[in-house]
Amino acid sequence: MVRAEKTDLRREAGQRTRDGLLAAALELLAQRGQDGVTLREITDRAGANVAAVSYHFGSLKALCDSAIEHALERYLDAQILALDSVGSASTLQELAAAFARPMVRALAAGGQDLAVMRTVARVGIDPPQGWERLAGKFDRARRDALRVLSANLPGVDEQELIFRTRCAAGLLNWLALAPIGAELAAMSAEQIERQLVPVVAGAFHGGPVIGR
């Protein structure tokens, strides 16, 4: 019995160390990207020793990859959950609100929620390769958005709608990193949504330029 309890305690301590390393890596990746993160900074922030990285992940790169994958999965899960609330009868405004909801909530909450979005934004500039496990979630989020866009914009072909969706996602990613994101973060979620949703809806809608 005593041996089993000690084993459980060691397992729990190991999980805390692993989680702490992931959280520290995520915070630093959000600030600087993968090229700006060092092993020593991560272990100092996590209160762990360098050997713990090798034990739990194998290398600094593997730790960073795990943190990025964790951020991507959290973002995709949040976006899929938000898009589940819209259907073919929804308006572009309603789609834009659902599409932007993870970013709106992250900006309002700050902390690790915002670190996740900033990491996703940095990864969006240079998308990761080899994480087929997440491909289904990427496809599902895109299909959910396209279903509403196709119903609202029947004269626009699918490739154009995909392009507009990618532009809208890029706009949201930019907010996570740009100075204006800090301005939005000082607002409530409701205020951020009022500012942001019409812009995202406009990206979805497209349309001709008026004037010369």
PDB file of C-alpha atoms in Angstrom:
ATOM      1  CA  MET A   1       0.000   0.000   0.000  1.00  0.00           C
ATOM      2  CA  VAL A   2       2.764   2.455   0.979  1.00  0.00           C
ATOM      3  CA  ARG A   3       4.693   1.677  -2.201  1.00  0.00           C
ATOM      4  CA  ALA A   4       1.573   2.287  -4.315  1.00  0.00           C
ATOM      5  CA  GLU A   5       0.977   5.637  -2.585  1.00  0.00           C
ATOM      6  CA  LYS A   6       4.565   6.687  -3.246  1.00  0.00           C
ATOM      7  CA  THR A   7       4.206   5.690  -6.894  1.00  0.00           C
ATOM      8  CA  ASP A   8       1.030   7.785  -7.188  1.00  0.00           C
ATOM      9  CA  LEU A   9       2.736  10.766  -5.565  1.00  0.00           C
ATOM     10  CA  ARG A  10       5.687  10.503  -7.951  1.00  0.00           C
ATOM     11  CA  ARG A  11       3.317  10.248 -10.907  1.00  0.00           C
ATOM     12  CA  GLU A  12       1.396  13.339  -9.757  1.00  0.00           C
ATOM     13  CA  ALA A  13       4.634  15.278  -9.228  1.00  0.00           C
ATOM     14  CA  GLY A  14       5.829  14.250 -12.678  1.00  0.00           C
ATOM     15  CA  GLN A  15       2.542  15.405 -14.239  1.00  0.00           C
ATOM     16  CA  ARG A  16       2.787  18.767 -12.440  1.00  0.00           C
ATOM     17  CA  THR A  17       6.328  19.209 -13.763  1.00  0.00           C
ATOM     18  CA  ARG A  18       5.234  18.301 -17.291  1.00  0.00           C
ATOM     19  CA  ASP A  19       2.245  20.667 -17.147  1.00  0.00           C
ATOM     20  CA  GLY A  20       4.435  23.443 -15.746  1.00  0.00           C
ATOM     21  CA  LEU A  21       6.945  23.046 -18.576  1.00  0.00           C
ATOM     22  CA  LEU A  22       4.140  23.170 -21.160  1.00  0.00           C
ATOM     23  CA  ALA A  23       2.627  26.284 -19.580  1.00  0.00           C
ATOM     24  CA  ALA A  24       6.010  28.036 -19.428  1.00  0.00           C
ATOM     25  CA  ALA A  25       6.791  27.129 -23.030  1.00  0.00           C
ATOM     26  CA  LEU A  26       3.382  28.398 -24.143  1.00  0.00           C
ATOM     27  CA  GLU A  27       3.856  31.761 -22.422  1.00  0.00           C
ATOM     28  CA  LEU A  28       7.282  32.291 -23.983  1.00  0.00           C
ATOM     29  CA  LEU A  29       6.187  31.072 -27.417  1.00  0.00           C
ATOM     30  CA  ALA A  30       3.311  33.542 -27.298  1.00  0.00           C
ATOM     31  CA  GLN A  31       5.745  36.375 -26.584  1.00  0.00           C
ATOM     32  CA  ARG A  32       8.563  35.559 -29.014  1.00  0.00           C
ATOM     33  CA  GLY A  33       7.860  32.563 -31.206  1.00  0.00           C
ATOM     34  CA  GLN A  34       9.872  29.363 -31.306  1.00  0.00           C
ATOM     35  CA  ASP A  35      13.149  30.936 -32.417  1.00  0.00           C
ATOM     36  CA  GLY A  36      13.197  33.253 -29.397  1.00  0.00           C
ATOM     37  CA  VAL A  37      12.758  30.618 -26.671  1.00  0.00           C
ATOM     38  CA  THR A  38      15.625  29.018 -24.746  1.00  0.00           C
ATOM     39  CA  LEU A  39      15.666  25.894 -22.630  1.00  0.00           C
ATOM     40  CA  ARG A  40      16.951  27.763 -19.590  1.00  0.00           C
ATOM     41  CA  GLU A  41      14.177  30.357 -19.737  1.00  0.00           C
ATOM     42  CA  ILE A  42      11.502  27.668 -19.858  1.00  0.00           C
ATOM     43  CA  THR A  43      12.930  25.644 -16.971  1.00  0.00           C
ATOM     44  CA  ASP A  44      13.503  28.760 -14.839  1.00  0.00           C
ATOM     45  CA  ARG A  45       9.912  29.889 -15.401  1.00  0.00           C
ATOM     46  CA  ALA A  46       8.555  26.412 -14.664  1.00  0.00           C
ATOM     47  CA  GLY A  47      10.770  25.907 -11.609  1.00  0.00           C
ATOM     48  CA  ALA A  48      12.147  22.709 -13.121  1.00  0.00           C
ATOM     49  CA  ASN A  49      15.607  21.445 -13.989  1.00  0.00           C
ATOM     50  CA  VAL A  50      16.948  21.008 -17.514  1.00  0.00           C
ATOM     51  CA  ALA A  51      16.895  17.221 -17.199  1.00  0.00           C
ATOM     52  CA  ALA A  52      13.100  17.340 -16.770  1.00  0.00           C
ATOM     53  CA  VAL A  53      12.713  18.527 -20.362  1.00  0.00           C
ATOM     54  CA  SER A  54      14.661  15.545 -21.667  1.00  0.00           C
ATOM     55  CA  TYR A  55      12.754  13.175 -19.411  1.00  0.00           C
ATOM     56  CA  HIS A  56       9.249  14.381 -20.296  1.00  0.00           C
ATOM     57  CA  PHE A  57       9.695  15.540 -23.906  1.00  0.00           C
ATOM     58  CA  GLY A  58      13.089  14.503 -25.220  1.00  0.00           C
ATOM     59  CA  SER A  59      14.245  17.920 -26.432  1.00  0.00           C
ATOM     60  CA  LEU A  60      13.467  21.643 -26.467  1.00  0.00           C
ATOM     61  CA  LYS A  61      11.988  21.331 -29.961  1.00  0.00           C
ATOM     62  CA  ALA A  62       9.706  18.488 -28.891  1.00  0.00           C
ATOM     63  CA  LEU A  63       8.540  20.536 -25.895  1.00  0.00           C
ATOM     64  CA  CYS A  64       7.797  23.546 -28.113  1.00  0.00           C
ATOM     65  CA  ASP A  65       6.010  21.337 -30.637  1.00  0.00           C
ATOM     66  CA  SER A  66       3.860  19.890 -27.853  1.00  0.00           C
ATOM     67  CA  ALA A  67       2.984  23.361 -26.553  1.00  0.00           C
ATOM     68  CA  ILE A  68       2.089  24.592 -30.052  1.00  0.00           C
ATOM     69  CA  GLU A  69      -0.017  21.510 -30.748  1.00  0.00           C
ATOM     70  CA  HIS A  70      -1.785  22.008 -27.415  1.00  0.00           C
ATOM     71  CA  ALA A  71      -2.521  25.642 -28.319  1.00  0.00           C
ATOM     72  CA  LEU A  72      -3.830  24.708 -31.766  1.00  0.00           C
ATOM     73  CA  GLU A  73      -6.084  22.009 -30.369  1.00  0.00           C
ATOM     74  CA  ARG A  74      -7.530  24.321 -27.713  1.00  0.00           C
ATOM     75  CA  TYR A  75      -8.213  26.961 -30.354  1.00  0.00           C
ATOM     76  CA  LEU A  76      -9.832  24.499 -32.788  1.00  0.00           C
ATOM     77  CA  ASP A  77     -11.994  22.992 -30.048  1.00  0.00           C
ATOM     78  CA  ALA A  78     -13.174  26.477 -29.045  1.00  0.00           C
ATOM     79  CA  GLN A  79     -13.920  27.484 -32.626  1.00  0.00           C
ATOM     80  CA  ILE A  80     -15.752  24.239 -33.435  1.00  0.00           C
ATOM     81  CA  LEU A  81     -17.866  24.700 -30.287  1.00  0.00           C
ATOM     82  CA  ALA A  82     -18.691  28.272 -31.316  1.00  0.00           C
ATOM     83  CA  LEU A  83     -19.507  27.328 -34.910  1.00  0.00           C
ATOM     84  CA  ASP A  84     -21.808  24.545 -33.699  1.00  0.00           C
ATOM     85  CA  SER A  85     -24.217  27.336 -32.730  1.00  0.00           C
ATOM     86  CA  VAL A  86     -24.719  28.482 -36.342  1.00  0.00           C
ATOM     87  CA  GLY A  87     -26.495  26.796 -39.217  1.00  0.00           C
ATOM     88  CA  SER A  88     -27.357  27.413 -42.852  1.00  0.00           C
ATOM     89  CA  ALA A  89     -30.109  29.843 -41.838  1.00  0.00           C
ATOM     90  CA  SER A  90     -27.681  31.997 -39.810  1.00  0.00           C
ATOM     91  CA  THR A  91     -26.658  35.440 -41.039  1.00  0.00           C
ATOM     92  CA  LEU A  92     -23.126  36.539 -41.885  1.00  0.00           C
ATOM     93  CA  GLN A  93     -23.191  38.645 -38.711  1.00  0.00           C
ATOM     94  CA  GLU A  94     -24.027  35.559 -36.631  1.00  0.00           C
ATOM     95  CA  LEU A  95     -21.315  33.555 -38.362  1.00  0.00           C
ATOM     96  CA  ALA A  96     -18.792  36.348 -37.764  1.00  0.00           C
ATOM     97  CA  ALA A  97     -19.704  36.462 -34.059  1.00  0.00           C
ATOM     98  CA  ALA A  98     -19.175  32.693 -33.725  1.00  0.00           C
ATOM     99  CA  PHE A  99     -15.980  32.724 -35.801  1.00  0.00           C
ATOM    100  CA  ALA A 100     -14.476  35.529 -33.690  1.00  0.00           C
ATOM    101  CA  ARG A 101     -15.715  34.254 -30.304  1.00  0.00           C
ATOM    102  CA  PRO A 102     -12.525  32.407 -29.237  1.00  0.00           C
ATOM    103  CA  MET A 103     -10.433  35.512 -29.939  1.00  0.00           C
ATOM    104  CA  VAL A 104     -12.929  37.836 -28.263  1.00  0.00           C
ATOM    105  CA  ARG A 105     -12.958  35.727 -25.124  1.00  0.00           C
ATOM    106  CA  ALA A 106      -9.166  35.360 -25.102  1.00  0.00           C
ATOM    107  CA  LEU A 107      -8.613  39.114 -25.450  1.00  0.00           C
ATOM    108  CA  ALA A 108     -11.058  39.794 -22.621  1.00  0.00           C
ATOM    109  CA  ALA A 109      -9.677  37.046 -20.344  1.00  0.00           C
ATOM    110  CA  GLY A 110      -5.942  37.540 -20.942  1.00  0.00           C
ATOM    111  CA  GLY A 111      -3.544  35.123 -19.225  1.00  0.00           C
ATOM    112  CA  GLN A 112      -3.104  31.671 -20.690  1.00  0.00           C
ATOM    113  CA  ASP A 113      -6.188  32.038 -22.912  1.00  0.00           C
ATOM    114  CA  LEU A 114      -4.513  34.928 -24.707  1.00  0.00           C
ATOM    115  CA  ALA A 115      -1.159  33.103 -24.742  1.00  0.00           C
ATOM    116  CA  VAL A 116      -2.887  30.274 -26.618  1.00  0.00           C
ATOM    117  CA  MET A 117      -4.250  32.682 -29.224  1.00  0.00           C
ATOM    118  CA  ARG A 118      -0.926  34.467 -29.631  1.00  0.00           C
ATOM    119  CA  THR A 119       0.835  31.148 -30.139  1.00  0.00           C
ATOM    120  CA  VAL A 120      -1.765  30.125 -32.727  1.00  0.00           C
ATOM    121  CA  ALA A 121      -1.309  33.491 -34.449  1.00  0.00           C
ATOM    122  CA  ARG A 122       2.458  33.045 -34.675  1.00  0.00           C
ATOM    123  CA  VAL A 123       2.065  29.502 -35.983  1.00  0.00           C
ATOM    124  CA  GLY A 124      -0.429  30.781 -38.573  1.00  0.00           C
ATOM    125  CA  ILE A 125       2.372  32.712 -40.246  1.00  0.00           C
ATOM    126  CA  ASP A 126       4.330  29.486 -40.758  1.00  0.00           C
ATOM    127  CA  PRO A 127       1.849  26.585 -40.413  1.00  0.00           C
ATOM    128  CA  PRO A 128       3.205  23.394 -38.818  1.00  0.00           C
ATOM    129  CA  GLN A 129       3.643  20.211 -40.793  1.00  0.00           C
ATOM    130  CA  GLY A 130       3.138  16.624 -39.729  1.00  0.00           C
ATOM    131  CA  TRP A 131       0.271  17.020 -37.272  1.00  0.00           C
ATOM    132  CA  GLU A 132      -2.291  14.996 -39.175  1.00  0.00           C
ATOM    133  CA  ARG A 133      -4.131  14.373 -35.910  1.00  0.00           C
ATOM    134  CA  LEU A 134      -5.551  17.891 -36.094  1.00  0.00           C
ATOM    135  CA  ALA A 135      -6.456  17.801 -39.791  1.00  0.00           C
ATOM    136  CA  GLY A 136      -9.988  16.616 -39.074  1.00  0.00           C
ATOM    137  CA  LYS A 137     -10.614  19.529 -36.725  1.00  0.00           C
ATOM    138  CA  PHE A 138      -9.278  22.062 -39.223  1.00  0.00           C
ATOM    139  CA  ASP A 139     -11.566  20.566 -41.887  1.00  0.00           C
ATOM    140  CA  ARG A 140     -14.597  20.544 -39.620  1.00  0.00           C
ATOM    141  CA  ALA A 141     -14.191  24.214 -38.651  1.00  0.00           C
ATOM    142  CA  ARG A 142     -13.823  25.176 -42.308  1.00  0.00           C
ATOM    143  CA  ARG A 143     -16.854  23.110 -43.371  1.00  0.00           C
ATOM    144  CA  ASP A 144     -19.003  24.690 -40.667  1.00  0.00           C
ATOM    145  CA  ALA A 145     -18.057  28.179 -41.839  1.00  0.00           C
ATOM    146  CA  LEU A 146     -18.493  27.343 -45.530  1.00  0.00           C
ATOM    147  CA  ARG A 147     -21.965  25.948 -44.942  1.00  0.00           C
ATOM    148  CA  VAL A 148     -23.193  29.322 -43.679  1.00  0.00           C
ATOM    149  CA  LEU A 149     -21.225  31.327 -46.241  1.00  0.00           C
ATOM    150  CA  SER A 150     -22.587  29.270 -49.142  1.00  0.00           C
ATOM    151  CA  ALA A 151     -26.169  29.814 -47.966  1.00  0.00           C
ATOM    152  CA  ASN A 152     -25.658  33.580 -47.628  1.00  0.00           C
ATOM    153  CA  LEU A 153     -23.529  34.080 -50.751  1.00  0.00           C
ATOM    154  CA  PRO A 154     -24.865  31.598 -53.334  1.00  0.00           C
ATOM    155  CA  GLY A 155     -23.204  33.393 -56.252  1.00  0.00           C
ATOM    156  CA  VAL A 156     -19.677  33.056 -54.846  1.00  0.00           C
ATOM    157  CA  ASP A 157     -17.655  29.926 -55.637  1.00  0.00           C
ATOM    158  CA  GLU A 158     -16.162  27.762 -52.888  1.00  0.00           C
ATOM    159  CA  GLN A 159     -12.528  28.716 -53.482  1.00  0.00           C
ATOM    160  CA  GLU A 160     -13.395  32.390 -53.068  1.00  0.00           C
ATOM    161  CA  LEU A 161     -15.265  31.608 -49.851  1.00  0.00           C
ATOM    162  CA  ILE A 162     -12.278  29.646 -48.547  1.00  0.00           C
ATOM    163  CA  PHE A 163     -10.048  32.614 -49.365  1.00  0.00           C
ATOM    164  CA  ARG A 164     -12.345  34.979 -47.442  1.00  0.00           C
ATOM    165  CA  THR A 165     -12.392  32.601 -44.485  1.00  0.00           C
ATOM    166  CA  ARG A 166      -8.591  32.508 -44.439  1.00  0.00           C
ATOM    167  CA  CYS A 167      -8.475  36.306 -44.615  1.00  0.00           C
ATOM    168  CA  ALA A 168     -10.879  36.566 -41.679  1.00  0.00           C
ATOM    169  CA  ALA A 169      -8.741  34.120 -39.680  1.00  0.00           C
ATOM    170  CA  GLY A 170      -5.616  36.097 -40.570  1.00  0.00           C
ATOM    171  CA  LEU A 171      -7.261  39.301 -39.380  1.00  0.00           C
ATOM    172  CA  LEU A 172      -8.056  37.716 -36.008  1.00  0.00           C
ATOM    173  CA  ASN A 173      -4.518  36.331 -35.699  1.00  0.00           C
ATOM    174  CA  TRP A 174      -3.105  39.788 -36.408  1.00  0.00           C
ATOM    175  CA  LEU A 175      -5.167  41.245 -33.560  1.00  0.00           C
ATOM    176  CA  ALA A 176      -3.543  38.840 -31.107  1.00  0.00           C
ATOM    177  CA  LEU A 177      -0.076  40.204 -31.919  1.00  0.00           C
ATOM    178  CA  ALA A 178      -0.601  43.818 -33.024  1.00  0.00           C
ATOM    179  CA  PRO A 179      -0.717  46.840 -30.666  1.00  0.00           C
ATOM    180  CA  ILE A 180      -4.445  47.249 -31.332  1.00  0.00           C
ATOM    181  CA  GLY A 181      -4.930  43.915 -29.596  1.00  0.00           C
ATOM    182  CA  ALA A 182      -3.738  45.498 -26.350  1.00  0.00           C
ATOM    183  CA  GLU A 183      -6.321  48.260 -26.801  1.00  0.00           C
ATOM    184  CA  LEU A 184      -9.076  45.703 -27.304  1.00  0.00           C
ATOM    185  CA  ALA A 185      -7.871  43.708 -24.292  1.00  0.00           C
ATOM    186  CA  ALA A 186      -8.730  46.690 -22.088  1.00  0.00           C
ATOM    187  CA  MET A 187     -12.403  46.348 -23.111  1.00  0.00           C
ATOM    188  CA  SER A 188     -15.088  43.912 -22.013  1.00  0.00           C
ATOM    189  CA  ALA A 189     -15.969  40.943 -24.208  1.00  0.00           C
ATOM    190  CA  GLU A 190     -19.186  42.695 -25.244  1.00  0.00           C
ATOM    191  CA  GLN A 191     -17.319  45.846 -26.296  1.00  0.00           C
ATOM    192  CA  ILE A 192     -14.732  43.832 -28.241  1.00  0.00           C
ATOM    193  CA  GLU A 193     -17.497  41.940 -30.035  1.00  0.00           C
ATOM    194  CA  ARG A 194     -19.246  45.178 -31.041  1.00  0.00           C
ATOM    195  CA  GLN A 195     -16.009  46.463 -32.543  1.00  0.00           C
ATOM    196  CA  LEU A 196     -14.859  43.262 -34.188  1.00  0.00           C
ATOM    197  CA  VAL A 197     -17.866  41.366 -35.531  1.00  0.00           C
ATOM    198  CA  PRO A 198     -18.834  43.876 -38.267  1.00  0.00           C
ATOM    199  CA  VAL A 199     -15.252  43.815 -39.573  1.00  0.00           C
ATOM    200  CA  VAL A 200     -15.166  40.004 -39.737  1.00  0.00           C
ATOM    201  CA  ALA A 201     -18.626  39.960 -41.353  1.00  0.00           C
ATOM    202  CA  GLY A 202     -17.336  42.439 -43.951  1.00  0.00           C
ATOM    203  CA  ALA A 203     -14.399  40.149 -44.733  1.00  0.00           C
ATOM    204  CA  PHE A 204     -16.842  37.296 -45.284  1.00  0.00           C
ATOM    205  CA  HIS A 205     -19.161  39.378 -47.446  1.00  0.00           C
ATOM    206  CA  GLY A 206     -16.526  40.886 -49.761  1.00  0.00           C
ATOM    207  CA  GLY A 207     -18.101  42.897 -52.551  1.00  0.00           C
ATOM    208  CA  PRO A 208     -17.060  45.560 -55.034  1.00  0.00           C
ATOM    209  CA  VAL A 209     -15.093  48.640 -54.043  1.00  0.00           C
ATOM    210  CA  ILE A 210     -17.282  51.745 -54.201  1.00  0.00           C
ATOM    211  CA  GLY A 211     -15.786  54.873 -55.757  1.00  0.00           C
ATOM    212  CA  ARG A 212     -13.049  55.441 -58.288  1.00  0.00           C
TER     213      ARG A 212
END
